[in-house]
Structures are given as C-alpha cells and as structure tokens.
XYZ file of C-alpha atoms in Angstrom:
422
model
C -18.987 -25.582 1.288
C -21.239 -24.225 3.850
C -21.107 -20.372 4.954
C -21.232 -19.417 8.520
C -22.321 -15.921 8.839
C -19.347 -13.935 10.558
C -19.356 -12.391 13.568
C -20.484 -9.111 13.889
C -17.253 -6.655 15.413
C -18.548 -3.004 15.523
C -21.612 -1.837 16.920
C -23.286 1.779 17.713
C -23.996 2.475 21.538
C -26.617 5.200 21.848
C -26.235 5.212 25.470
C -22.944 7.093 25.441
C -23.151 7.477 20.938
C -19.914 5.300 21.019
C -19.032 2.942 17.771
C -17.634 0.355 19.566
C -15.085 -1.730 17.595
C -13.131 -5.201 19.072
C -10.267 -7.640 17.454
C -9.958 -6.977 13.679
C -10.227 -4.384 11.402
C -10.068 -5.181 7.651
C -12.355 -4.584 5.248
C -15.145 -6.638 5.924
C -15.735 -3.861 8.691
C -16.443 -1.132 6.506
C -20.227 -1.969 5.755
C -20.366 -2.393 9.817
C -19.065 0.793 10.965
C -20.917 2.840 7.702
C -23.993 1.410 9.376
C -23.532 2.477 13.036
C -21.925 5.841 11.750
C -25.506 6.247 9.659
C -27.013 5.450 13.145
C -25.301 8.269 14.890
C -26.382 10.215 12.553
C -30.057 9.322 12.744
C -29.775 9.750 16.628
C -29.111 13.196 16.202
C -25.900 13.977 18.335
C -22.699 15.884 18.194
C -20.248 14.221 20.369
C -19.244 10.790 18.708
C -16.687 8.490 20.493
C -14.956 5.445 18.358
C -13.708 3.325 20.393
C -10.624 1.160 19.442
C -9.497 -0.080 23.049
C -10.987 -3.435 22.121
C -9.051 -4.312 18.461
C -6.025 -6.253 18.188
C -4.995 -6.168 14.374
C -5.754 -3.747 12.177
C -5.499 -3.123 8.225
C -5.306 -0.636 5.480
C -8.612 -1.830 4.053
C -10.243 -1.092 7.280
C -8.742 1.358 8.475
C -8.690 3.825 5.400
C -12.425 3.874 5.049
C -12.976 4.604 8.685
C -10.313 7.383 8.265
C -12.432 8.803 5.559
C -15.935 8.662 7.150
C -14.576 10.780 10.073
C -12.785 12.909 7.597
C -16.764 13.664 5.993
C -18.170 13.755 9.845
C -15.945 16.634 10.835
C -16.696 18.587 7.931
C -20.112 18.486 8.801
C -19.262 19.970 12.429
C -19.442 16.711 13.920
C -16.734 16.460 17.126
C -14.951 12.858 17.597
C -13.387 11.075 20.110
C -11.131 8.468 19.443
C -9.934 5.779 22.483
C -6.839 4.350 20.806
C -6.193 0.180 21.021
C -5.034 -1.076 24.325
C -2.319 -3.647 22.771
C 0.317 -2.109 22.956
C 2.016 -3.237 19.435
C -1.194 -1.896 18.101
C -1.542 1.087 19.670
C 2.191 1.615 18.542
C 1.087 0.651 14.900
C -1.644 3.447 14.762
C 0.364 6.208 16.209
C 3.884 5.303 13.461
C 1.279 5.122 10.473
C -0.454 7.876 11.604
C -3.830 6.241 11.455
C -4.001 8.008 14.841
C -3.964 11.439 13.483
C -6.104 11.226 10.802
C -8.948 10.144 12.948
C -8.662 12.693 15.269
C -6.023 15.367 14.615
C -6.543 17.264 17.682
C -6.452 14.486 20.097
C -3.039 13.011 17.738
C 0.016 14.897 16.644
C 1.314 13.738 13.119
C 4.077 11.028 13.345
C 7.409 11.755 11.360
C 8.835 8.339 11.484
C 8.529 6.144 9.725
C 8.099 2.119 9.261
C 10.101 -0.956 7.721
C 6.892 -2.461 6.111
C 4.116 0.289 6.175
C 3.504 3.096 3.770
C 3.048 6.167 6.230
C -0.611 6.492 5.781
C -0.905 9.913 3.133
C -3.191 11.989 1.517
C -2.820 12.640 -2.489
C -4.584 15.913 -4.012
C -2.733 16.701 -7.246
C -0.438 14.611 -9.987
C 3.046 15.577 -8.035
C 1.874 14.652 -4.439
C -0.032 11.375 -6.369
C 3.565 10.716 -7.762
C 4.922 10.920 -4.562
C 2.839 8.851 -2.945
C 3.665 6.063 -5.419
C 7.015 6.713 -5.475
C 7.306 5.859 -1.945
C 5.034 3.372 -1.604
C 7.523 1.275 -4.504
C 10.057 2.058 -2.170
C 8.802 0.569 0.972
C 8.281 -2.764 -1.402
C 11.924 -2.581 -2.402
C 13.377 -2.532 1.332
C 11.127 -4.864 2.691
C 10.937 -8.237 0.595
C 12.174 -9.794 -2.653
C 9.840 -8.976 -5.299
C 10.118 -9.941 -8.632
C 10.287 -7.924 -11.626
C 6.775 -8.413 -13.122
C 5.393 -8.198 -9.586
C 6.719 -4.761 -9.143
C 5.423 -3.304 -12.893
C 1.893 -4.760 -11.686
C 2.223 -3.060 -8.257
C 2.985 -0.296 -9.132
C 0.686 -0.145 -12.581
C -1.809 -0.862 -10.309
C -1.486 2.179 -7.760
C -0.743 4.591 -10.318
C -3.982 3.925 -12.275
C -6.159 3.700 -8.878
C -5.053 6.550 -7.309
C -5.194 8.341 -10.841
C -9.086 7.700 -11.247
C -9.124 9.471 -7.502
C -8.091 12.338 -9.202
C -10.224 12.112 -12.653
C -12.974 10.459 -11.149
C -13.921 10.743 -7.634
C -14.243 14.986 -7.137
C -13.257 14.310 -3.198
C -13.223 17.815 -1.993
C -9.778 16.196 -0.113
C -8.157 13.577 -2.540
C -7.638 10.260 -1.905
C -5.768 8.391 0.740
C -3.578 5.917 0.300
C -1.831 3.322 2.650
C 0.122 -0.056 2.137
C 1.669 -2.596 3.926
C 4.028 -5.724 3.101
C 4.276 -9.043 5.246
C 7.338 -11.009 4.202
C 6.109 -14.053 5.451
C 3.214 -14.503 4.005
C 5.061 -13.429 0.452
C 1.686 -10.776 0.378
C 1.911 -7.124 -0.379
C -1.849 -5.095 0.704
C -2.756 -1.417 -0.689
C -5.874 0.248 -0.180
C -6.610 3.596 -2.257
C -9.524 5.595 -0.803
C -11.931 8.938 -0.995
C -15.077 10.624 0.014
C -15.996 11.422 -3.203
C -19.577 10.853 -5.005
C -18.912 7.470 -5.621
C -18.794 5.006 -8.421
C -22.401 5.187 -10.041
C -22.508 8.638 -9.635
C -19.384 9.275 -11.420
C -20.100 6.678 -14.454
C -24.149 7.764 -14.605
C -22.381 10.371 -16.533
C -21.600 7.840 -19.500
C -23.889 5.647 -18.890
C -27.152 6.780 -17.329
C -28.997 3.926 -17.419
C -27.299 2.623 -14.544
C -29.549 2.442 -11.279
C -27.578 1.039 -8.448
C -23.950 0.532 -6.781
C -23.404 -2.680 -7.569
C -24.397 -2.388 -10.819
C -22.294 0.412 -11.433
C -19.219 -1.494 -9.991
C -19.589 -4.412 -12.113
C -19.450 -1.627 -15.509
C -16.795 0.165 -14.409
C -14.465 -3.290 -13.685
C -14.779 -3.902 -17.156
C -12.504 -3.249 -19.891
C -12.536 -0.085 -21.439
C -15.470 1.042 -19.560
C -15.080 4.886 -18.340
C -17.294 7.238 -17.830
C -15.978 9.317 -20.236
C -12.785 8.470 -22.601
C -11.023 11.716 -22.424
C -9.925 10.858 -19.051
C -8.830 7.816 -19.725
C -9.219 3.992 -21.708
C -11.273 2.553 -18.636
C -8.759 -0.032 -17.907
C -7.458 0.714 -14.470
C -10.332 -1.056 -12.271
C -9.830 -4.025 -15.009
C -6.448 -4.231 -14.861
C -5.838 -4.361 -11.160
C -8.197 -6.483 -10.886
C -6.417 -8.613 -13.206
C -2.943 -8.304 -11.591
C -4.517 -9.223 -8.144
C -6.288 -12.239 -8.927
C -3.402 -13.747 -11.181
C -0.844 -13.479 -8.212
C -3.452 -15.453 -6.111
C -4.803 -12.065 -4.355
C -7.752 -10.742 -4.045
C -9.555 -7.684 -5.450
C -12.179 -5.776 -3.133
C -14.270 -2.125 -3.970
C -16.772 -0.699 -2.014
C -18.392 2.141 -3.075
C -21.619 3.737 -2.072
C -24.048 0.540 -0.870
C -22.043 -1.353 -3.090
C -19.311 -4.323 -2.556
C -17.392 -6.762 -4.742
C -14.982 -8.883 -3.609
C -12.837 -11.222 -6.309
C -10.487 -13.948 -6.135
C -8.944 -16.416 -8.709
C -11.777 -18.710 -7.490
C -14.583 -17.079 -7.200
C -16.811 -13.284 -7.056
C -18.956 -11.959 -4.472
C -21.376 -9.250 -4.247
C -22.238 -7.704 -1.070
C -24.691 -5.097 -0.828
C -24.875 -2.795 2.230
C -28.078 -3.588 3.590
C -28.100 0.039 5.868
C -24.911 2.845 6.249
C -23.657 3.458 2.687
C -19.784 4.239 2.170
C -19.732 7.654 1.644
C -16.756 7.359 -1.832
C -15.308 4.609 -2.658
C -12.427 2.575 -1.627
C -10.575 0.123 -3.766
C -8.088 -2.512 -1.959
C -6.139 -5.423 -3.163
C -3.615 -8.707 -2.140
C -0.825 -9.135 -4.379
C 0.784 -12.467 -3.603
C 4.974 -12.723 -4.542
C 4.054 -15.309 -7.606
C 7.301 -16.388 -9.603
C 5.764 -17.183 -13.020
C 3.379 -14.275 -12.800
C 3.282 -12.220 -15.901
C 2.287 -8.817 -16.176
C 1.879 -9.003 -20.078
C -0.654 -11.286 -19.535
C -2.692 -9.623 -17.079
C -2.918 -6.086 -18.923
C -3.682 -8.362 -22.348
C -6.763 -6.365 -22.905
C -7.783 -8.363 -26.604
C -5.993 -5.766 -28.572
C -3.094 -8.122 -29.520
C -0.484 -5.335 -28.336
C 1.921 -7.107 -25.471
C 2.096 -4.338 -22.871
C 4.608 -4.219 -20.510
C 4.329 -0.818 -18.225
C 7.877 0.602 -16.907
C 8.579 1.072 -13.410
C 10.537 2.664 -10.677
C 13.184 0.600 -11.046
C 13.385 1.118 -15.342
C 12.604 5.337 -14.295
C 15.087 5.367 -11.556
C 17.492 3.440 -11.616
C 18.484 2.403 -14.923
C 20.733 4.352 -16.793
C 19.981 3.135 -20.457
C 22.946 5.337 -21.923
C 25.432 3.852 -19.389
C 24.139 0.485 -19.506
C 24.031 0.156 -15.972
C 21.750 0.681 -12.661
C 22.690 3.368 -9.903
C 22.127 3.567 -6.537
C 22.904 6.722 -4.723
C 24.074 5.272 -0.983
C 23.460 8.484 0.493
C 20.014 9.092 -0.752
C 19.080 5.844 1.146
C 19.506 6.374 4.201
C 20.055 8.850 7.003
C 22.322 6.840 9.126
C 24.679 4.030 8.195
C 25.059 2.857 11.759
C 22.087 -0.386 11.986
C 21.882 -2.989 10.754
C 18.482 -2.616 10.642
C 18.997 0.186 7.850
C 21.054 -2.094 5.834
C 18.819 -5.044 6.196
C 16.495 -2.632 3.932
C 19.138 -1.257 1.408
C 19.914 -5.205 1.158
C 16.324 -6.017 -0.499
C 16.834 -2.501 -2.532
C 20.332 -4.194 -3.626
C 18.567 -7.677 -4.350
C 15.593 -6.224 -5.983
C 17.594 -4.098 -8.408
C 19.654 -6.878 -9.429
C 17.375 -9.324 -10.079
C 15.046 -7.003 -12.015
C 17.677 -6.458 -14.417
C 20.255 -9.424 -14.592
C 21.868 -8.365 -18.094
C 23.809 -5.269 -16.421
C 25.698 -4.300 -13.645
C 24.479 -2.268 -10.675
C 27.320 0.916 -9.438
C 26.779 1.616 -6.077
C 28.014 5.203 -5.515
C 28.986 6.118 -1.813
C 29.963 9.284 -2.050
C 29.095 11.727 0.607
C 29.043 8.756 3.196
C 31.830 9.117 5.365
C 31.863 6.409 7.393
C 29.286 3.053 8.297
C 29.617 0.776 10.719
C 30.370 -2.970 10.840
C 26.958 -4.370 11.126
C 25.783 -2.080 8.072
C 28.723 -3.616 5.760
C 27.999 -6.787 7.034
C 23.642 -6.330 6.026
C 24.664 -4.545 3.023
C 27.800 -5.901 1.119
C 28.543 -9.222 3.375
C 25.120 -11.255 2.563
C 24.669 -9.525 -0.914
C 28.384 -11.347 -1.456
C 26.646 -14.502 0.091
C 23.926 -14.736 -1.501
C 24.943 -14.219 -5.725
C 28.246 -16.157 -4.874
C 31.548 -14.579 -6.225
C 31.738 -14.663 -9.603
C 27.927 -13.106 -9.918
C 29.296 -10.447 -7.128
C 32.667 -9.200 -9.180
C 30.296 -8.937 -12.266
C 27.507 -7.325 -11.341
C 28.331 -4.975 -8.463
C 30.314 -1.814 -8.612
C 31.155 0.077 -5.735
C 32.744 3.223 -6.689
C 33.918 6.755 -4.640
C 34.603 5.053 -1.385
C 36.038 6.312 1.512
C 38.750 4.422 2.683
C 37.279 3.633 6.132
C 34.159 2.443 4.334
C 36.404 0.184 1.570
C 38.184 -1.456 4.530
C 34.813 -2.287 6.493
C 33.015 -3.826 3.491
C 35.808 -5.678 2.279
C 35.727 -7.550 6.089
C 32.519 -8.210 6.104
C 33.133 -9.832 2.557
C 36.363 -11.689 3.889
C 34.321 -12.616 7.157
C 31.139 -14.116 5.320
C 33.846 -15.876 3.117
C 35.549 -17.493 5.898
C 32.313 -18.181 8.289
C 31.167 -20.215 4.769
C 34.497 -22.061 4.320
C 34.198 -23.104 8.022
C-alpha cells in the first residue's frame, strides 16, 4: 500500500513566536510541536503564544505531551500564552478536563467537574495519589460502557504498571500525568501516561550502557523482562501493555526523547524525530472492547505460570467472605435526580454483574432518601430489561430502602414490564 506523507498541522511563527496548531491533536503531533517548541527556543524569546483557535478534536495522546513541554518551559522562566479552540464543544472539552489549566494556570482556573467519558486530566507524584488516579480512571470505564471482565484486568494492569515505572523510572521533578477517555461507539477505550523526566535511554543506560540512541533504547525496554535494574521491578510493564493493546485490536505508541514506536496487531513503526526531541516520555494506547480477549494470554510471559491480575472490581467490590458484590448507592453519586447519573450507575450495575456471574450483587441504599423517577427508571427499570426476570430476582439485591425509593423502583420495574408486554 502506498504512504502519503501527512499533512503537516503545527508550525512555529517567529513573527509573533506563536506555535500555531489547526484541526487535530493526537499523537502524531507531538514530534511537530517538540520541533517548533525547540525553535522557540533557538530564537531566543520569552513570550511564547500556542495557539489552539484553529483545532477541532483533540486527544489525550496529544494533548498530554504538549501539557508537559509547557510544564518544562515555565520552569525555565519561559511565559505562555495560550488562545483556547474556537469550537465551541472543544473549547468546552479543554476547560471540563482541565487541559486548559495545565497549559496555562494563570490564564485558566482549575475545573471541579467533572465528565461522563473523560478522566479529569491529573497529575500523580507518589503511590497513594498514583492509586488514586487509577482508581478513578477504572471508574470512569465502569459508568461509561460495557466492558468485559478480562478487558478491565488488562486496563487496568496496564495503567498501574505505566504509571508505576513514572514513579521508579522517569525522576520527573513533577510526576507523571495521566488522562483517559472512552468512546462507546467505537467500543475503544484511549489512556495516555506522561512525564518530563530524563527519558527512556537515559533511564535504562543504567543497565545497559551500551545503548546509544532513543529508539534503540525503546525497542530494549518493550521487551520482556528488560529493566534497567530488577529491584524495581521484572521489566514487564512496557511488554505487557503492549501486549494487551495489540491483542484487543489497539494500538501501542511511546515517544520518548527523539524516539517513536508505534505498534499494531499488523504491523511496527519506528519514527525518529528528525529535530525537537520530547523532553520524557509518554506512553499511550487503544484498547478495543474484544469479547474473546484473554488477559492470561497476553501477560503469558514463557514462564508457564497462567497469570491473571485482580482488579477493581475483585478489590472493591467483591466480598469473598459473603459471597457476594456490594455497591454502596450513596457513594455513587451526589444526586439521584438525572437520569443522566443513573445512565452511569447502570454500566457500574452491568459491569459488576457480568464480571462475576456466579454471585449475586446487594445494592445497599442506605443514606439515600429519596430519587426520582427517571433515576429508577436508568437504574433498576433497564437493568430489569435487560437480564430478564429470573436473572434479575437472582442476582440483584436491593436492601435498606426507603420506602419512597422501594415504591419508585418497583414502577419503573412494573412500567418496563408492561411497555414490553405491549
């Protein structure tokens, strides 16, 4: 198949030291903007504008790595100027993330909301805020799509060991960041996990120091058990979410330094930075919702041993000396009044169930005094619908109920029932 060279998007003005950027970010943009940043640089001035007004969609992969290289420009008394996207669903998108902060916290005050489908974009610089981050991210997945089981150990296997070698490996003076977003449709979950560390040869020159440049040094360290040294771990992180990508019919893309490798279940590319190196190293990947995906398979490393990580679901929500699952209603959510919210606790609902079809999952609504109509009708009504009746009396428990809650979800039960029958 023939390759047409793509289109170059972001550019370096010197007339008014702008980095001008226009329709869509991802991650092919990050050896674009390294080079016009390096060409700011070179020019010598202080005031440095990015302009956005000009892109239309916009993606972790991208976007983290600019985040970052600003991060790095301010430290070194650099000012910047950021011109936020002129869409307007955009625009929107950059200030609920808080993409728009990041890049320029003066101009941007930190958003508290947060999204159906996006991981609020965070930084991670210790094990409890790292456990956090994952934590959350998992939970975003839950709400927002049906996901199943093996999918969600190999998620979240996945971000625990990249954003782990952040921590062991990377010696950013500000952690990592981390953002992810689902799109239902398209069945695809996207995470990117970056820093503005040393980077990927410097970091495994220390085991292996015959190792000369980035790309090199990226192809060592996605092997398995490769690290650059094995106190801080078995060197199977890069490996194995490389692994889990590429068997769902993802993809798998690093950059690090003036180094980038891009894999998918069909082929590997390498893609060295001809000018503007990536100051760290950021580490992205496509998970695609595959049914017969297994995770065993994937983290098979040759040693025999089936491996089979747990996950949120087996750490939070399983109760192995109960034999059941629990979901706290009231930790969900803040209001019980949208149906909105319980479109979300609907996926958590399907999600838990389906991840563990051999026990029962209690439902405890205490402290929720009251929900309305189109809540019962997200939450309990289409759960009802959707595993049929016997499945329903089996395997969901609803227990401490107030009795204006009881006698809206049993309507919105009787009212799917009857709208079926019809």
């Amino acid at each position: 198949m023939r390759r047409y060279p793509r289109k170059k998007t972001t550019y370096y003005r010197v007339k008014d030291a702008t980095i001008d950027l226009t329709g869509k970010i991802n991650a092919y943009n990050v050896k674009d903007f390294s080079t016009a940043l390096e060409k700011f640089k070179q020019d010598g001035q202080e005031h440095l504008t990015v302009d956005f007004s000009k892109v239309h969609y916009a993606y972790p992969s991208g976007m983290l790595p600019i985040i970052s290289s600003l991060h790095q420009l301010r430290k070194e008394k650099k000012s910047v100027y950021v011109k936020l996207p002129q869409d307007n669903d955009t625009r929107k998108l950059f200030r609920s993330v808080n993409w728009a902060h990041f890049l320029s916290p003066s101009q941007f005050e930190k958003s508290e909301s947060t999204h159906d489908r996006h991981l609020v974009t965070r930084f991670f610089t210790d094990p409890n805020q790292q456990k956090q981050v994952v934590d959350d991210f998992m939970d975003v997945v839950l709400r927002s799509m049906q996901v199943p089981k093996d999918i969600i150990s190999g998620l979240e296997w996945s971000i625990n060991e990249i954003t782990d070698n952040v921590l062991n490996h990377a010696n950013s003076y500000y952690g990592g960041i981390v953002q992810a977003s689902t799109y239902p449709k398209n069945r695809t979950i996207a995470f990117a996990v970056a820093d503005g560390g040393r980077g990927i040869l410097n970091s495994m020159q220390e085991g292996h120091p015959t190792l000369r440049t980035d790309l090199q040094a990226i192809g060592e360290a996605i092997k398995v058990g490769v690290t650059r040294n094995p106190k801080f771990g078995q060197g199977n992180g890069l490996a194995g979410t490389l692994r889990v990508s590429t068997l769902t019919g993802g993809s798998f893309d690093i950059t690090s330094g003036s180094g980038r490798l891009i894999v998918t279940s069909k082929e590997t590319t390498n893609q060295p930075l001809k000018s503007g190196n990536y100051k760290g190293t950021i580490v992205c990947g496509q998970i695609r919702i595959k049914k017969d995906f297994s995770i065993a398979e994937a983290l098979d490393f040759g040693t025999g041993y089936k491996y089979i990580p747990s996950d949120i679901i087996d750490n939070q929500y399983e109760l192995e000396d109960k034999d059941c699952m629990l979901l706290n209603m009231k930790d969900e959510s803040t209001g019980f009044g949208s149906r909105r919210s319980g479109y979300q606790i609907r996926h958590k609902i399907l999600n838990l169930l389906n991840a563990k079809p051999d026990i029962p999952l209690v439902i405890d609504w205490r402290g929720v005094p009251v929900i309305s109509s189109s809540f019962g009708d997200e939450v309990m009504g289409k759960v009802f619908i959707k595993i049929g009746a016997l499945n329903f009396a089996a395997r969901v428990r609803n227990k401490n109920l107030e009795p204006l809650v009881k006698g809206l979800l049993d309507k919105a039960i009787a009212q799917r029932i009857a709208q079926n029958s019809a």
